[in-house]
GROMACS .gro file of C-alpha atoms in nm:
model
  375
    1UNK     CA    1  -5.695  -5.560  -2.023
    2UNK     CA    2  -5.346  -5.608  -1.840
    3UNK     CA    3  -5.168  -5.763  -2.138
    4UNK     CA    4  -4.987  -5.434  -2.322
    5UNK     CA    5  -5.056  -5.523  -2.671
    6UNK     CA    6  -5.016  -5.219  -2.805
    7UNK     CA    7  -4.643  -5.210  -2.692
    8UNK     CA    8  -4.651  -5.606  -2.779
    9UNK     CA    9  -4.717  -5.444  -3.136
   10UNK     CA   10  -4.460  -5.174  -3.112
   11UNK     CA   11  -4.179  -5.401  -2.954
   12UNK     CA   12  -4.242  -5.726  -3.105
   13UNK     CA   13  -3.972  -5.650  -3.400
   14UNK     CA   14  -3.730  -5.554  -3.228
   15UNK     CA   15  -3.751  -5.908  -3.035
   16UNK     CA   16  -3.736  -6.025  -3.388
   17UNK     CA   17  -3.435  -5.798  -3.405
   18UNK     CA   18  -3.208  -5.954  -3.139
   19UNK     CA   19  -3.342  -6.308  -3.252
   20UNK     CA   20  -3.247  -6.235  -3.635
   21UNK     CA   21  -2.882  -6.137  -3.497
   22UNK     CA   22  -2.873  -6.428  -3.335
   23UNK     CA   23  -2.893  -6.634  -3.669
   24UNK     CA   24  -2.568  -6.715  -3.846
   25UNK     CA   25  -2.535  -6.525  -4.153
   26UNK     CA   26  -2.567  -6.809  -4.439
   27UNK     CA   27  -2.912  -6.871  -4.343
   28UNK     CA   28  -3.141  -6.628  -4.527
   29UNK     CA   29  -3.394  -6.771  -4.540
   30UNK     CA   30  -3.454  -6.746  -4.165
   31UNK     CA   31  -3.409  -6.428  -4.166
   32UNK     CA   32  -3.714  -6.411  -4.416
   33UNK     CA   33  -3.942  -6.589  -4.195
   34UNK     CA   34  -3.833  -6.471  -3.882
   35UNK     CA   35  -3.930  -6.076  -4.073
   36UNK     CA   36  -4.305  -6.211  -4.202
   37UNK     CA   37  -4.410  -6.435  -3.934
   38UNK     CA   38  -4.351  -6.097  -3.716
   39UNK     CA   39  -4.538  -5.885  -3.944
   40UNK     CA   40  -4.820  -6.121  -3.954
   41UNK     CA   41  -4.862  -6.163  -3.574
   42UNK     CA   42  -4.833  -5.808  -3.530
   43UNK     CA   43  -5.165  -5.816  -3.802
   44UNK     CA   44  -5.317  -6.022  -3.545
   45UNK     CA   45  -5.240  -5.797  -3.234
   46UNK     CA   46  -5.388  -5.491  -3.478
   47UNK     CA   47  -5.699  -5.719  -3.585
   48UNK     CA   48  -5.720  -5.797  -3.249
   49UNK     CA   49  -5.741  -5.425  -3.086
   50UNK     CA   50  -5.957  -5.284  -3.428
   51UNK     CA   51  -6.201  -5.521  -3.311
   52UNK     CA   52  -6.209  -5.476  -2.956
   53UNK     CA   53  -6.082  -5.130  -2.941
   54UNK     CA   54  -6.449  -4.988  -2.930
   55UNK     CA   55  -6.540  -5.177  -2.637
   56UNK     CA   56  -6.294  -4.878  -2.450
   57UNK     CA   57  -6.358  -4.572  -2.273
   58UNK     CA   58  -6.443  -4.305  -2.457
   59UNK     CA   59  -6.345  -4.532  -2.787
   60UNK     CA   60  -5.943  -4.424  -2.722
   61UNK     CA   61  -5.706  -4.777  -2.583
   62UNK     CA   62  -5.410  -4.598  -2.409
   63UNK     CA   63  -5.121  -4.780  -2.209
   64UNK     CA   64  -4.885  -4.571  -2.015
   65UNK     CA   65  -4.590  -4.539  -1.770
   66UNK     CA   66  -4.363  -4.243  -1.674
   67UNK     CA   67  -4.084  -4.163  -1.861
   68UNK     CA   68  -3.837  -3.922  -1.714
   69UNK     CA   69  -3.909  -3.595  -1.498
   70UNK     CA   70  -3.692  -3.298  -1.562
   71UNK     CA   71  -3.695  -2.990  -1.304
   72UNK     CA   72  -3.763  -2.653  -1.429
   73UNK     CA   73  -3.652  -2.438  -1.156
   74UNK     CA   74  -3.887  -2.202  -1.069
   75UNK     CA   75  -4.079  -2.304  -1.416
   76UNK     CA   76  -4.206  -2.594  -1.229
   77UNK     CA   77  -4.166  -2.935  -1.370
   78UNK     CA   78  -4.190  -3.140  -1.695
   79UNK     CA   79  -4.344  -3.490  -1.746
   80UNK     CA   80  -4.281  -3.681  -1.995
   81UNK     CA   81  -4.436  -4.010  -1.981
   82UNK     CA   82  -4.447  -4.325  -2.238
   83UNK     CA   83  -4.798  -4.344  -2.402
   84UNK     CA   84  -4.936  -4.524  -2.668
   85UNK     CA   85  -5.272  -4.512  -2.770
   86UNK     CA   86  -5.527  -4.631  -3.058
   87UNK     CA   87  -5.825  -4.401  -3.176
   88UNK     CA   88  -6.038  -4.292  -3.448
   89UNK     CA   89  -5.724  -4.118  -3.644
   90UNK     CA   90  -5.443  -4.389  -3.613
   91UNK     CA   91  -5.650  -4.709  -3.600
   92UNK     CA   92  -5.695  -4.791  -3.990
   93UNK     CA   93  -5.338  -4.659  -4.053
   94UNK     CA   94  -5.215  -4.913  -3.832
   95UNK     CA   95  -5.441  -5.208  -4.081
   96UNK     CA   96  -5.234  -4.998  -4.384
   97UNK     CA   97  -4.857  -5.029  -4.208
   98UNK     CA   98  -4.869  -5.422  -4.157
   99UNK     CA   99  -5.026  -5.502  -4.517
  100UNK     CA  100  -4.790  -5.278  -4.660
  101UNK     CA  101  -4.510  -5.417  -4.429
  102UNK     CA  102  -4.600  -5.757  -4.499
  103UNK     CA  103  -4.613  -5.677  -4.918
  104UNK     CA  104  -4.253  -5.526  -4.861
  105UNK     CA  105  -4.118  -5.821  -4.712
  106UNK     CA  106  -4.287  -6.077  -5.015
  107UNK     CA  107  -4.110  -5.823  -5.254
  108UNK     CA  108  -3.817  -5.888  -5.087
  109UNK     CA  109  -3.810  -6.252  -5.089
  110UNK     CA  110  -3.511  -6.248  -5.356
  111UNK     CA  111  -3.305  -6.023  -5.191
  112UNK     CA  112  -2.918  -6.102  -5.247
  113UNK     CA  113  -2.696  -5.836  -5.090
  114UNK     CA  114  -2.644  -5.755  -4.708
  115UNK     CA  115  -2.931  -5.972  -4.624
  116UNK     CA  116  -2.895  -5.983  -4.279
  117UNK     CA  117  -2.860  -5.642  -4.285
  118UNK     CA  118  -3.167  -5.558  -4.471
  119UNK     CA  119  -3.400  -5.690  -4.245
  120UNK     CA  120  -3.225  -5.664  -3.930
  121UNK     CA  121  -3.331  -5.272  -4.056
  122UNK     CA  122  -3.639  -5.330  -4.171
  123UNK     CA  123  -3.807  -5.483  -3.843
  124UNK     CA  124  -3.631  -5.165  -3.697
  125UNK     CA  125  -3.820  -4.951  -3.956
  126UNK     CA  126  -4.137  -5.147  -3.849
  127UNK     CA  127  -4.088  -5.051  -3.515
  128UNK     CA  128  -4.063  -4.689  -3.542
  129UNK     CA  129  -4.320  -4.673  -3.795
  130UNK     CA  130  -4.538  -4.868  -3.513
  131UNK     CA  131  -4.449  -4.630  -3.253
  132UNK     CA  132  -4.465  -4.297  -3.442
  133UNK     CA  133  -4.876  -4.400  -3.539
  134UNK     CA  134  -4.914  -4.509  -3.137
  135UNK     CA  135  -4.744  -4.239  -2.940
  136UNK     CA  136  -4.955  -4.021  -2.789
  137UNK     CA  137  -4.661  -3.805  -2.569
  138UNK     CA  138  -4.538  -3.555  -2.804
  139UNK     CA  139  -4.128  -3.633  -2.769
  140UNK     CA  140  -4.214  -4.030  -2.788
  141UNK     CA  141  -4.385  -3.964  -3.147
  142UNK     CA  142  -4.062  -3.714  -3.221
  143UNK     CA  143  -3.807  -3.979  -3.117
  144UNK     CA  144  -4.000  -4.250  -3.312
  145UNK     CA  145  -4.115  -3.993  -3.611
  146UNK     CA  146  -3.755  -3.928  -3.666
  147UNK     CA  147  -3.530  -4.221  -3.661
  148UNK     CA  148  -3.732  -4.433  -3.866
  149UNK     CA  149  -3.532  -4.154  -4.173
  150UNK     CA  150  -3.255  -4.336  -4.068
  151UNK     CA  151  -3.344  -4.674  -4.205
  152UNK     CA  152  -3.448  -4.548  -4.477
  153UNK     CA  153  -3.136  -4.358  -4.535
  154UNK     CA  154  -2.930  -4.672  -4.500
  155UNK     CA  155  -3.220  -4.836  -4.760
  156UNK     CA  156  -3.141  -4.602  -5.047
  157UNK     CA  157  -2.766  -4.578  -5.012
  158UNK     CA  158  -2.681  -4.917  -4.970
  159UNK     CA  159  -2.924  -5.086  -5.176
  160UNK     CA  160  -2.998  -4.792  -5.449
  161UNK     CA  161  -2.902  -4.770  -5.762
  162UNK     CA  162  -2.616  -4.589  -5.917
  163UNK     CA  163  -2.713  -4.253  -5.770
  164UNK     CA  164  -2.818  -4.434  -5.398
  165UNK     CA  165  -2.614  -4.192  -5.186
  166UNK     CA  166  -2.653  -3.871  -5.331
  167UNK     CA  167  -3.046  -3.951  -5.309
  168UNK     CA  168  -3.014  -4.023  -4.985
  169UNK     CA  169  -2.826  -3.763  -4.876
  170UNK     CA  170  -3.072  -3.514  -5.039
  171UNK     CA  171  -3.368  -3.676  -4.870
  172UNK     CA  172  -3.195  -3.673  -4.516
  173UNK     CA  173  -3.054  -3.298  -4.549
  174UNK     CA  174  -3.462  -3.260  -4.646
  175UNK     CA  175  -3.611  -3.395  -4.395
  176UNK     CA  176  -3.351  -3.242  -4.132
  177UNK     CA  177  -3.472  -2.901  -4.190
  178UNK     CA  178  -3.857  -3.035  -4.124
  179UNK     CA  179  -3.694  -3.201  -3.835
  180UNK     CA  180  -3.577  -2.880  -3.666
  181UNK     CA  181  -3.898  -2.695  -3.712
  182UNK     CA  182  -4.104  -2.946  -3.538
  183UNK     CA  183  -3.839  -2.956  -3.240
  184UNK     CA  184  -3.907  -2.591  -3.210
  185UNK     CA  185  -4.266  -2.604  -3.201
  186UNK     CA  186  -4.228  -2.921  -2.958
  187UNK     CA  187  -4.021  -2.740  -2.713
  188UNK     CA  188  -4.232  -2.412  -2.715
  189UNK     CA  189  -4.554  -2.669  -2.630
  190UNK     CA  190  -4.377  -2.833  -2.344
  191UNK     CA  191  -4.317  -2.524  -2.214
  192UNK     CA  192  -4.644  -2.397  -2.240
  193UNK     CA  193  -4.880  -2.663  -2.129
  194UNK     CA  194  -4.975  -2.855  -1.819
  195UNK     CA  195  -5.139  -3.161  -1.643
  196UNK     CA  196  -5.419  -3.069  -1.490
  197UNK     CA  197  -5.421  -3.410  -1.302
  198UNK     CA  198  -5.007  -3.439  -1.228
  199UNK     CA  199  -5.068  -3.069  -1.095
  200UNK     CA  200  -5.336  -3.148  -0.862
  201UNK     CA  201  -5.169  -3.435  -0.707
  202UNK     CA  202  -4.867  -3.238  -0.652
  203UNK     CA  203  -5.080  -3.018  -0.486
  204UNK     CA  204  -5.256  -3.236  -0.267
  205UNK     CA  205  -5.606  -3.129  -0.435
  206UNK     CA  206  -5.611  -3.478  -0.597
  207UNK     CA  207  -5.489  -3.820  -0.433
  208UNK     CA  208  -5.374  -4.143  -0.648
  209UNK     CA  209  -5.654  -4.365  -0.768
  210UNK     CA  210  -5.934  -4.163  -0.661
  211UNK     CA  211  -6.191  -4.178  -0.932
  212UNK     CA  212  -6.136  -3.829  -1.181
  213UNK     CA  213  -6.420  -3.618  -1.270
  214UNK     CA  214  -6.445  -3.311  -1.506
  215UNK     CA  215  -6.553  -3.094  -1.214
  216UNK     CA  216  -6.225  -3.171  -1.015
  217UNK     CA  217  -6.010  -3.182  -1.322
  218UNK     CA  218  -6.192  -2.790  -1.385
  219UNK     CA  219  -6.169  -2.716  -1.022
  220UNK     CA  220  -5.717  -2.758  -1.091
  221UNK     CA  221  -5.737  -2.563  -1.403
  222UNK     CA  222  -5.933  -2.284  -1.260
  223UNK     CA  223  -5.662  -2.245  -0.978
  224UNK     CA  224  -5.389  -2.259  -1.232
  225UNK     CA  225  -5.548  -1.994  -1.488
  226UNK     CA  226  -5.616  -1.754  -1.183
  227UNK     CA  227  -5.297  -1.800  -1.069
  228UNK     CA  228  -5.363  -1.919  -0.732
  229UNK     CA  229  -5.096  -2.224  -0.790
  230UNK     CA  230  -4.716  -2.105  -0.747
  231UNK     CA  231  -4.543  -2.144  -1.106
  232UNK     CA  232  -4.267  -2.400  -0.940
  233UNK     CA  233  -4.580  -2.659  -0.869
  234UNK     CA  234  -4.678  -2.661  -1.216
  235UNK     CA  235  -4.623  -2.979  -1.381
  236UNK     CA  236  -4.532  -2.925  -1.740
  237UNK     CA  237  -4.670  -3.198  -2.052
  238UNK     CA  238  -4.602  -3.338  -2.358
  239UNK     CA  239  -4.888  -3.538  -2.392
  240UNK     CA  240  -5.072  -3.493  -2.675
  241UNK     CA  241  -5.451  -3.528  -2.540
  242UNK     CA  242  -5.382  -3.229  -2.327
  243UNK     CA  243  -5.266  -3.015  -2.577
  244UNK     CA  244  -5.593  -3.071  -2.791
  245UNK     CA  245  -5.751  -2.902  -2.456
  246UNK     CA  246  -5.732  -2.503  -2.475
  247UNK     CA  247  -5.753  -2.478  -2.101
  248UNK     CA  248  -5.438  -2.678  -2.060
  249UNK     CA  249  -5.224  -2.435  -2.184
  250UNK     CA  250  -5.040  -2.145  -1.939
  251UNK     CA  251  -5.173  -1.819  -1.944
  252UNK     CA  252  -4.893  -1.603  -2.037
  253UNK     CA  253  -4.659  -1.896  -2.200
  254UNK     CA  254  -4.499  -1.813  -2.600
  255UNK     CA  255  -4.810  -2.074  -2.697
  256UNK     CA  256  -5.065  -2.001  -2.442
  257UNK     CA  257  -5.434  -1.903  -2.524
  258UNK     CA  258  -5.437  -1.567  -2.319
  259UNK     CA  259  -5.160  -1.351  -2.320
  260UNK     CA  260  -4.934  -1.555  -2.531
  261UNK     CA  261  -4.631  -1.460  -2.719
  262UNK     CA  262  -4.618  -1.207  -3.064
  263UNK     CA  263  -4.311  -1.193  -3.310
  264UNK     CA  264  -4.242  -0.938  -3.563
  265UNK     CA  265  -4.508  -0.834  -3.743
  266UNK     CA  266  -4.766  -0.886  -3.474
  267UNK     CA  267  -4.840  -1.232  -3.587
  268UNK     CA  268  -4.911  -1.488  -3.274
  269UNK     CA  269  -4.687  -1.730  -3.191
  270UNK     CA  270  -4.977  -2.002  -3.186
  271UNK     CA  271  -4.988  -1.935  -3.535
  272UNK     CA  272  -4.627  -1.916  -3.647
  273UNK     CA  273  -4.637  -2.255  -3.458
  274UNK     CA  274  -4.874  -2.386  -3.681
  275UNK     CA  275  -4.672  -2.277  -3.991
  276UNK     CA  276  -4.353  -2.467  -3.867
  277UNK     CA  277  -4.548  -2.791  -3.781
  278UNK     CA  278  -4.687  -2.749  -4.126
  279UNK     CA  279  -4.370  -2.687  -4.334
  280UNK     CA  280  -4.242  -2.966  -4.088
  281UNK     CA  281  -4.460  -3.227  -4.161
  282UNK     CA  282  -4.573  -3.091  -4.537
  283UNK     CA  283  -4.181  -3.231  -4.585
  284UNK     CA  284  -4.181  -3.537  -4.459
  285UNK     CA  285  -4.548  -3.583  -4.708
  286UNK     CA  286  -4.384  -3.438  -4.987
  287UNK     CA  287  -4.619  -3.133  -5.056
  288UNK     CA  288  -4.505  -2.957  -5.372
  289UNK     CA  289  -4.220  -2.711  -5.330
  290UNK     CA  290  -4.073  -2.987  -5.047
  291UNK     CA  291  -4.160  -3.249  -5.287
  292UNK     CA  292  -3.816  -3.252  -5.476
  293UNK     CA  293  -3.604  -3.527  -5.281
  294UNK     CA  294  -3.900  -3.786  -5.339
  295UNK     CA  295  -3.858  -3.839  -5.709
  296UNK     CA  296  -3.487  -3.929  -5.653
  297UNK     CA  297  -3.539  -4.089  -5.341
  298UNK     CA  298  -3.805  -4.356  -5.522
  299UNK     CA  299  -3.548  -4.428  -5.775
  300UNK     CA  300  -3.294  -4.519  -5.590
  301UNK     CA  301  -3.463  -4.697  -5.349
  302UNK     CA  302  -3.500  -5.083  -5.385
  303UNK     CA  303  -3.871  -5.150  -5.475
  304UNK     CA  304  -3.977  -5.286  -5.133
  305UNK     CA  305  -3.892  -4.954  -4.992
  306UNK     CA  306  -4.084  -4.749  -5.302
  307UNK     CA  307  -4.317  -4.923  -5.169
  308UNK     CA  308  -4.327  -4.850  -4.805
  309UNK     CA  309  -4.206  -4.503  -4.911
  310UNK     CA  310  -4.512  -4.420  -5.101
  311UNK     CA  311  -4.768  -4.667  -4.888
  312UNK     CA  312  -4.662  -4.553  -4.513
  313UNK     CA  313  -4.376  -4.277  -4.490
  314UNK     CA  314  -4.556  -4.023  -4.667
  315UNK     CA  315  -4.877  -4.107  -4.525
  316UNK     CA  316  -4.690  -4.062  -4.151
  317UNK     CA  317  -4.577  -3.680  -4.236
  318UNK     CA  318  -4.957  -3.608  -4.289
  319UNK     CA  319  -5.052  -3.842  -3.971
  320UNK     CA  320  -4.798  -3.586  -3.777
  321UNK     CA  321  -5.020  -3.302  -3.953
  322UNK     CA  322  -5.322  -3.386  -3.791
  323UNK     CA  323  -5.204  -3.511  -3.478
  324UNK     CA  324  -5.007  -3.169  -3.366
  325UNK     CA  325  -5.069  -2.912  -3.586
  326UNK     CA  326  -5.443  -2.971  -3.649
  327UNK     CA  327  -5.556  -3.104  -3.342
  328UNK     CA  328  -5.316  -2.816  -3.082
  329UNK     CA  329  -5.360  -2.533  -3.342
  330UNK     CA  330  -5.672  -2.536  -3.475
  331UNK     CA  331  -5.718  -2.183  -3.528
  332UNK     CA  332  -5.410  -2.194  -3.785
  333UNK     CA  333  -5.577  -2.448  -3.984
  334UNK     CA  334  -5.911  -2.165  -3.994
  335UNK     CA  335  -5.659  -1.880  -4.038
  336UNK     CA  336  -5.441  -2.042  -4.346
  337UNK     CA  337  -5.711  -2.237  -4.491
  338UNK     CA  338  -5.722  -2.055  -4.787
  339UNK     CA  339  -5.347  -2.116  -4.835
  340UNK     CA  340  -5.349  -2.466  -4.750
  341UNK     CA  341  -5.635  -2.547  -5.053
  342UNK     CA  342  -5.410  -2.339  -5.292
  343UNK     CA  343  -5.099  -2.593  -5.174
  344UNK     CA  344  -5.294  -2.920  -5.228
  345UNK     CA  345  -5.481  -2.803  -5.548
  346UNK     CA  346  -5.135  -2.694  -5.692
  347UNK     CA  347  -4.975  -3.046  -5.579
  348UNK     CA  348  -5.254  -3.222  -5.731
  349UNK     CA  349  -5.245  -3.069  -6.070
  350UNK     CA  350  -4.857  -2.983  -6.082
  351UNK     CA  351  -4.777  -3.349  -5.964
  352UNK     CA  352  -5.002  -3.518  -6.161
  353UNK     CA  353  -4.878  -3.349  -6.536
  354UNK     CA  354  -4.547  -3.447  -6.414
  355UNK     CA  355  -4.672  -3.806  -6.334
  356UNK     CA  356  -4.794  -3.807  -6.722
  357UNK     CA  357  -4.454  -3.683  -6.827
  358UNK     CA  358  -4.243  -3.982  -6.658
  359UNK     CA  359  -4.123  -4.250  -6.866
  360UNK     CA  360  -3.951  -4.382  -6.578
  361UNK     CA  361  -4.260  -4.636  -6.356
  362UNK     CA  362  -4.114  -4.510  -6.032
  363UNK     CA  363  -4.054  -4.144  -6.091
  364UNK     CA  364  -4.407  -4.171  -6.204
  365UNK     CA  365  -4.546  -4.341  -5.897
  366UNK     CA  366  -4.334  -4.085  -5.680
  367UNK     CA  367  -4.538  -3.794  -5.877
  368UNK     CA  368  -4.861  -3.975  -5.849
  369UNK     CA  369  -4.774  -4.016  -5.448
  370UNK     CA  370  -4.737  -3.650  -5.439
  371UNK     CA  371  -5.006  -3.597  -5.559
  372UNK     CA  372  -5.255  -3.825  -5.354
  373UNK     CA  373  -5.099  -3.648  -5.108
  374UNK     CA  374  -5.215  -3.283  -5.209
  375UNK     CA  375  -5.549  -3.435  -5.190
   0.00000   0.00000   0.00000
């Protein structure tokens, strides 16, 4: 298919964007058309590629492009390309986002203040939502993952309640910390694993639009792994489909399979890796003992963005979870599997007695969030 509709569904809002500033201010209710009528044709491009999206190779749709290419030095050289993508673990999360979206946008029919404003962000939240469930490069889901806090941010301050700003200064500060933790683990992986296919075309072994098999793609990776290919020729990825291959990561590397790096203690790096993704990400979904800035952050918030909050954001901290740390670490899923059933039994049961507690029909929903989540 030549028609990019998956970055027709990413982009379309912020088309919607520039057209919405284009409208002079006293005319809301434009500005609450122009926000559904994009949510609903994005539905259709989503309808459209959950129908067809089957009919693809090997059941994934990917569109790509590069990005930017950094030099290493004698570390070789980094990739980093734009890719978007639609499989078995994003597709029905993309169905969620625009009925949710859309809902948000009927609840926010009566809006009165800043109303421009409001959903000049919120088709900028739609976007970054959009991208962070479609990227499939590793710093395009960490540029998308983390600005769409921003709108949020803005969401809860300026359209809270009495306590607006000091809610959403405790969610940012939050989700800041997870935020630095995942940039750690992100620059470690870059660092640590290759393409196979960029590789072999910089070495000659491979020429453009030839047609790939597994036995050449093997044939590069055996050559890497025995060190026959000089370090500087090595072209580093971000891509997140070759670090769910073993044999794409560096022997040697802080993250690599063999010989990889050891902290103190004499635990692995691989799996100290895992932890950070995990405490990363188990922030943004609000496990219990991360799970404090929700309850005040679904109070304050207007109820469109409750709902969003508890229908899509959390639900995208435990899309990050299985998209990096699950799918690059598996072994730290095996090795802390006993501690991870502890966490989500604990948030079930702790979340949901404090869910019974609430008087308050947000605080409660918040609680009950938390602890969907733990299951």
């Amino acid at each position: 298919m030549d028609f990019p509709l998956l970055s027709f569904i990413v982009w379309l809002p912020m088309g919607s964007l520039l057209l919405l500033l284009l409208v002079p201010a006293d005319q809301q209710r434009v500005f609450r058309l122009i926000a559904l009528g994009t949510v609903l044709l994005q539905g259709l491009g989503v309808g459209y590629v959950l129908v067809h999206g089957t009919a693809q190779a090997a059941g994934l749709w990917v569109e790509s492009c590069p990005w930017m290419r950094l030099g290493l030095g004698s570390w070789g050289t980094m990739a980093v390309d734009y890719r978007v993508g639609v499989d078995g673990l994003n597709a029905g999360l993309l169905a969620l986002t625009v009925v949710v979206l859309a809902m948000g946008i009927v609840a926010s029919w009566n809006v009165q203040r800043y109303v421009k404003a409001y959903f000049a962000l919120y088709l900028l939240l739609d976007t970054l939502v959009m991208g962070s469930f479609l990227a499939l490069d590793f710093l395009l889901f960490y540029v998308f993952f983390e600005m769409a806090l921003l709108p949020v941010y803005f969401f809860i301050g300026l359209w809270g309640g009495e306590q607006g700003r000091q809610a959403a200064t405790k969610f940012l500060l939050y989700t800041l910390l997870g935020t630095v933790l995942i940039l750690v683990v992100l620059i470690g992986a870059g660092l640590s694993v290759y393409d196979p296919v960029a590789t072999g075309m910089q070495l000659g072994l491979l020429v453009p639009g030839e047609a790939l098999t597994p036995a050449k793609i093997a044939a590069v990776q055996s050559m890497v792994h025995t060190a026959t290919v000089p370090a500087e020729h090595v072209v580093h990825s971000l891509n997140l489909l070759h670090m769910q291959d073993g044999a794409n990561f560096l022997p040697g590397t802080v993250l690599g399979l063999v010989g990889g790096g050891t902290f103190i203690g004499g635990y692995a790096a691989r799996l100290l890796a895992f932890v950070g993704l995990f405490v990363g990400f188990g922030i943004k979904m609000a496990a219990v003992t991360f799970h404090t800035w929700l309850p005040d952050a679904h109070v304050a918030a207007p109820t469109p963005i409750s709902m969003v909050l508890a229908g899509i954001l959390l639900k995208m901290g435990a899309y990050g979870l299985l998209r990096t740390a699950y799918s690059i670490f598996p072994e730290g899923a095996l090795y802390y599997q006993f501690e991870i059933g502890l966490l989500g039994v604990l948030s079930i049961i702790y979340a949901a007695l404090n869910a019974l507690a609430m008087q308050d029909l947000k605080r409660m929903v918040a609680y009950a969030s938390v602890a969907s989540m733990g299951f």
